[in-house]
């Protein structure tokens, strides 16, 4: 497996262009199969999870043309299958969006689900509860969710817990149900709004996305459209936190600053300077970092997908910080890895107590999951000496050209595939 090898200690400087939101794109690609006409989707990030989703959609029989690296034209009219089960789709959580999309359009779907995930057990009971409420029969056979309905009928659905996935999945299924569906306690994340906007562009009638009550009036069919995906707030946040951790000064371009509010508020707490522009944000960290207290919450709260990156920044702040994880139960797996680099962090239940240190030292660490992997790269960029991050497979699931983009900001980082290449990198650095 590939690694990143990093020579840390260079403050990041410059500008970086942010790509489309992976988590919006995954759901939008699935939703696109509901139209019988060509749908063109722009600003799709070229990352592994997306490519797996596109492959799964092609396997259903949909026509998929890649117009360029970030644009796909998809036509669901040629779909002949309703079963999605391949070794890849089991690896991506978002496979479940094909359940909502296929059930909504064809009233049947069979989709393999991934097992437990690295960051927690991640049940999908709320998704299934929603499908059942709409009138579908749902069973699980050998890891495959099998769902069928004679017809779907709009309902009042209350989500016991705020769930991004359940909100979007139910929205898709209900968009072609008979009558009106109300989703209460809906997730308000920007990608929920993006998916609702996309469905509406195809002819759906969805109101209230972005609030906790979403009202959907079912329609009979969708038409083609062209749609551009919102910028990835987590990718943007990752670069801004890297600026903070390295004492740098970075501008992220092509972002919606409003989506970054909670993230930026914590960078301010940590003593960084933040400047917001129309579609860009600049973070500079000239002063020593200060301790802060962070709790992850559904949007507009602090995103759980930024939690590991936040800990890396606070690990270098003066004083004691706390990071409380309230969404997923197992999201501190990176702490052991970060400790190898000199961080002092004690985990008690869902709280990480972080005693700031002066600096991190390069070490060999391994990415436990996507965001934690990105956090370890940030730690490596800030650290003295050389850091090797193993298992970057996880990171590539959600970050496009991460090493290229960091290099553009002055980082010394390289993707390598063997011990020999690591040695070569080290020799190059010394000489
Ligand atoms: C999505 C994102 C993920 C992000 C998360 C929270 C994708 C592909 N993934 O995941 O990156 O970290 O939102 O912002 O978009 N829950 C249940 N039952 C359910 C569904 C969820 O109990 O049926 C629980 C989960 O275990 C978790 C909480 O609800 O504790 C929130 O999960 P959810 O918002 O659904 O996350 P995902 O959609 O899986």
PDB file of N, CA, C and O and ligand atoms in Angstrom, residues 23 26 94 96-97 122-127 161-165 189 304-305 327-328 331, ligand 1:
ATOM      1  N   UNK A  23     -19.370  14.176   0.046  1.00  0.00           N
ATOM      2  CA  UNK A  23     -20.582  13.603   0.624  1.00  0.00           C
ATOM      3  C   UNK A  23     -21.856  14.073  -0.071  1.00  0.00           C
ATOM      4  O   UNK A  23     -22.866  13.373  -0.050  1.00  0.00           O
ATOM      5  N   UNK A  26     -21.758  11.957  -3.602  1.00  0.00           N
ATOM      6  CA  UNK A  26     -22.155  10.544  -3.505  1.00  0.00           C
ATOM      7  C   UNK A  26     -23.674  10.410  -3.583  1.00  0.00           C
ATOM      8  O   UNK A  26     -24.211   9.576  -4.324  1.00  0.00           O
ATOM      9  N   UNK A  94     -21.778   5.134   1.592  1.00  0.00           N
ATOM     10  CA  UNK A  94     -22.805   5.821   0.815  1.00  0.00           C
ATOM     11  C   UNK A  94     -23.528   4.908  -0.164  1.00  0.00           C
ATOM     12  O   UNK A  94     -24.453   5.340  -0.844  1.00  0.00           O
ATOM     13  N   UNK A  96     -25.659   3.083   0.528  1.00  0.00           N
ATOM     14  CA  UNK A  96     -27.070   3.064   0.930  1.00  0.00           C
ATOM     15  C   UNK A  96     -27.917   4.105   0.203  1.00  0.00           C
ATOM     16  O   UNK A  96     -29.132   3.990   0.178  1.00  0.00           O
ATOM     17  N   UNK A  97     -27.293   5.115  -0.424  1.00  0.00           N
ATOM     18  CA  UNK A  97     -28.117   6.088  -1.154  1.00  0.00           C
ATOM     19  C   UNK A  97     -28.776   5.458  -2.375  1.00  0.00           C
ATOM     20  O   UNK A  97     -29.796   5.946  -2.856  1.00  0.00           O
ATOM     21  N   UNK A 122     -22.422   2.582  13.449  1.00  0.00           N
ATOM     22  CA  UNK A 122     -23.151   3.210  12.348  1.00  0.00           C
ATOM     23  C   UNK A 122     -24.338   2.394  11.809  1.00  0.00           C
ATOM     24  O   UNK A 122     -24.347   1.966  10.657  1.00  0.00           O
ATOM     25  N   UNK A 123     -25.361   2.242  12.648  1.00  0.00           N
ATOM     26  CA  UNK A 123     -26.559   1.522  12.182  1.00  0.00           C
ATOM     27  C   UNK A 123     -27.308   2.318  11.112  1.00  0.00           C
ATOM     28  O   UNK A 123     -27.065   3.514  10.945  1.00  0.00           O
ATOM     29  N   UNK A 124     -28.221   1.638  10.381  1.00  0.00           N
ATOM     30  CA  UNK A 124     -29.038   2.371   9.395  1.00  0.00           C
ATOM     31  C   UNK A 124     -30.532   2.190   9.691  1.00  0.00           C
ATOM     32  O   UNK A 124     -31.365   2.251   8.797  1.00  0.00           O
ATOM     33  N   UNK A 125     -30.825   1.928  10.973  1.00  0.00           N
ATOM     34  CA  UNK A 125     -32.213   1.702  11.361  1.00  0.00           C
ATOM     35  C   UNK A 125     -33.130   2.859  10.969  1.00  0.00           C
ATOM     36  O   UNK A 125     -34.284   2.643  10.573  1.00  0.00           O
ATOM     37  N   UNK A 126     -32.624   4.096  11.040  1.00  0.00           N
ATOM     38  CA  UNK A 126     -33.493   5.246  10.738  1.00  0.00           C
ATOM     39  C   UNK A 126     -33.839   5.307   9.252  1.00  0.00           C
ATOM     40  O   UNK A 126     -34.946   5.669   8.882  1.00  0.00           O
ATOM     41  N   UNK A 127     -32.877   4.923   8.413  1.00  0.00           N
ATOM     42  CA  UNK A 127     -33.148   4.884   6.960  1.00  0.00           C
ATOM     43  C   UNK A 127     -34.296   3.878   6.721  1.00  0.00           C
ATOM     44  O   UNK A 127     -35.252   4.174   6.019  1.00  0.00           O
ATOM     45  N   UNK A 161     -33.012  10.508  15.799  1.00  0.00           N
ATOM     46  CA  UNK A 161     -31.688  11.082  15.908  1.00  0.00           C
ATOM     47  C   UNK A 161     -31.428  11.863  14.628  1.00  0.00           C
ATOM     48  O   UNK A 161     -31.917  11.456  13.567  1.00  0.00           O
ATOM     49  N   UNK A 162     -30.666  12.952  14.731  1.00  0.00           N
ATOM     50  CA  UNK A 162     -30.377  13.705  13.508  1.00  0.00           C
ATOM     51  C   UNK A 162     -29.393  12.888  12.672  1.00  0.00           C
ATOM     52  O   UNK A 162     -28.285  12.601  13.118  1.00  0.00           O
ATOM     53  N   UNK A 163     -29.813  12.495  11.491  1.00  0.00           N
ATOM     54  CA  UNK A 163     -28.949  11.674  10.642  1.00  0.00           C
ATOM     55  C   UNK A 163     -28.920  12.240   9.218  1.00  0.00           C
ATOM     56  O   UNK A 163     -29.962  12.380   8.567  1.00  0.00           O
ATOM     57  N   UNK A 164     -27.705  12.543   8.771  1.00  0.00           N
ATOM     58  CA  UNK A 164     -27.519  13.071   7.414  1.00  0.00           C
ATOM     59  C   UNK A 164     -27.989  12.028   6.400  1.00  0.00           C
ATOM     60  O   UNK A 164     -28.777  12.299   5.503  1.00  0.00           O
ATOM     61  N   UNK A 165     -27.483  10.798   6.569  1.00  0.00           N
ATOM     62  CA  UNK A 165     -27.774   9.737   5.613  1.00  0.00           C
ATOM     63  C   UNK A 165     -29.262   9.428   5.555  1.00  0.00           C
ATOM     64  O   UNK A 165     -29.847   9.331   4.464  1.00  0.00           O
ATOM     65  N   UNK A 189     -27.326  19.784   7.273  1.00  0.00           N
ATOM     66  CA  UNK A 189     -25.997  19.949   6.652  1.00  0.00           C
ATOM     67  C   UNK A 189     -26.107  20.551   5.245  1.00  0.00           C
ATOM     68  O   UNK A 189     -27.091  20.294   4.533  1.00  0.00           O
ATOM     69  N   UNK A 304     -18.139  16.595  12.990  1.00  0.00           N
ATOM     70  CA  UNK A 304     -17.360  15.441  13.465  1.00  0.00           C
ATOM     71  C   UNK A 304     -16.233  15.111  12.477  1.00  0.00           C
ATOM     72  O   UNK A 304     -15.179  14.622  12.870  1.00  0.00           O
ATOM     73  N   UNK A 305     -16.436  15.417  11.186  1.00  0.00           N
ATOM     74  CA  UNK A 305     -15.410  15.116  10.188  1.00  0.00           C
ATOM     75  C   UNK A 305     -14.199  16.055  10.294  1.00  0.00           C
ATOM     76  O   UNK A 305     -13.219  15.874   9.577  1.00  0.00           O
ATOM     77  N   UNK A 327     -21.010  12.447  18.118  1.00  0.00           N
ATOM     78  CA  UNK A 327     -21.737  11.798  17.008  1.00  0.00           C
ATOM     79  C   UNK A 327     -21.361  10.317  16.878  1.00  0.00           C
ATOM     80  O   UNK A 327     -22.222   9.457  16.800  1.00  0.00           O
ATOM     81  N   UNK A 328     -20.053  10.032  16.820  1.00  0.00           N
ATOM     82  CA  UNK A 328     -19.605   8.643  16.633  1.00  0.00           C
ATOM     83  C   UNK A 328     -18.794   8.192  17.839  1.00  0.00           C
ATOM     84  O   UNK A 328     -17.984   8.965  18.361  1.00  0.00           O
ATOM     85  N   UNK A 331     -14.185   7.555  17.535  1.00  0.00           N
ATOM     86  CA  UNK A 331     -13.483   8.430  16.605  1.00  0.00           C
ATOM     87  C   UNK A 331     -12.180   8.990  17.165  1.00  0.00           C
ATOM     88  O   UNK A 331     -11.670   9.992  16.697  1.00  0.00           O
TER      89      UNK A 331
HETATM   90  C1  LIG B   1     -22.435  11.255   7.086  1.00  0.00           C
HETATM   91  C2  LIG B   1     -21.106  11.456   6.413  1.00  0.00           C
HETATM   92  C3  LIG B   1     -19.974  11.376   7.424  1.00  0.00           C
HETATM   93  C4  LIG B   1     -20.225  12.317   8.580  1.00  0.00           C
HETATM   94  C5  LIG B   1     -21.610  12.108   9.173  1.00  0.00           C
HETATM   95  C6  LIG B   1     -21.978  13.109  10.244  1.00  0.00           C
HETATM   96  C7  LIG B   1     -21.474  10.553   4.191  1.00  0.00           C
HETATM   97  C8  LIG B   1     -21.173   9.492   3.217  1.00  0.00           C
HETATM   98  N1  LIG B   1     -20.935  10.430   5.407  1.00  0.00           N
HETATM   99  O1  LIG B   1     -22.446   9.931   7.598  1.00  0.00           O
HETATM  100  O2  LIG B   1     -18.776  11.731   6.758  1.00  0.00           O
HETATM  101  O3  LIG B   1     -19.264  12.067   9.601  1.00  0.00           O
HETATM  102  O4  LIG B   1     -22.603  12.209   8.128  1.00  0.00           O
HETATM  103  O5  LIG B   1     -21.906  14.393   9.744  1.00  0.00           O
HETATM  104  O6  LIG B   1     -22.134  11.531   3.891  1.00  0.00           O
HETATM  105  N2  LIG B   1     -27.493   6.834  13.234  1.00  0.00           N
HETATM  106  C9  LIG B   1     -28.335   5.890  13.763  1.00  0.00           C
HETATM  107  N3  LIG B   1     -29.199   5.261  12.908  1.00  0.00           N
HETATM  108  C10 LIG B   1     -29.250   5.525  11.582  1.00  0.00           C
HETATM  109  C11 LIG B   1     -28.386   6.496  11.050  1.00  0.00           C
HETATM  110  C12 LIG B   1     -27.506   7.152  11.898  1.00  0.00           C
HETATM  111  O7  LIG B   1     -28.319   5.628  14.967  1.00  0.00           O
HETATM  112  O8  LIG B   1     -30.056   4.908  10.872  1.00  0.00           O
HETATM  113  C13 LIG B   1     -26.549   7.546  14.121  1.00  0.00           C
HETATM  114  C14 LIG B   1     -25.085   7.297  13.773  1.00  0.00           C
HETATM  115  O9  LIG B   1     -24.586   6.128  14.377  1.00  0.00           O
HETATM  116  C15 LIG B   1     -24.422   8.569  14.320  1.00  0.00           C
HETATM  117  C16 LIG B   1     -25.486   9.641  14.067  1.00  0.00           C
HETATM  118  O10 LIG B   1     -26.728   8.944  13.914  1.00  0.00           O
HETATM  119  O11 LIG B   1     -24.239   8.445  15.717  1.00  0.00           O
HETATM  120  C17 LIG B   1     -25.241  10.504  12.864  1.00  0.00           C
HETATM  121  O12 LIG B   1     -24.984   9.684  11.737  1.00  0.00           O
HETATM  122  P1  LIG B   1     -25.326  10.155  10.253  1.00  0.00           P
HETATM  123  O13 LIG B   1     -25.576  11.630  10.244  1.00  0.00           O
HETATM  124  O14 LIG B   1     -26.377   9.276   9.709  1.00  0.00           O
HETATM  125  O15 LIG B   1     -23.959   9.876   9.499  1.00  0.00           O
HETATM  126  P2  LIG B   1     -23.809   9.266   8.050  1.00  0.00           P
HETATM  127  O16 LIG B   1     -24.893   9.774   7.163  1.00  0.00           O
HETATM  128  O17 LIG B   1     -23.568   7.796   8.112  1.00  0.00           O
END
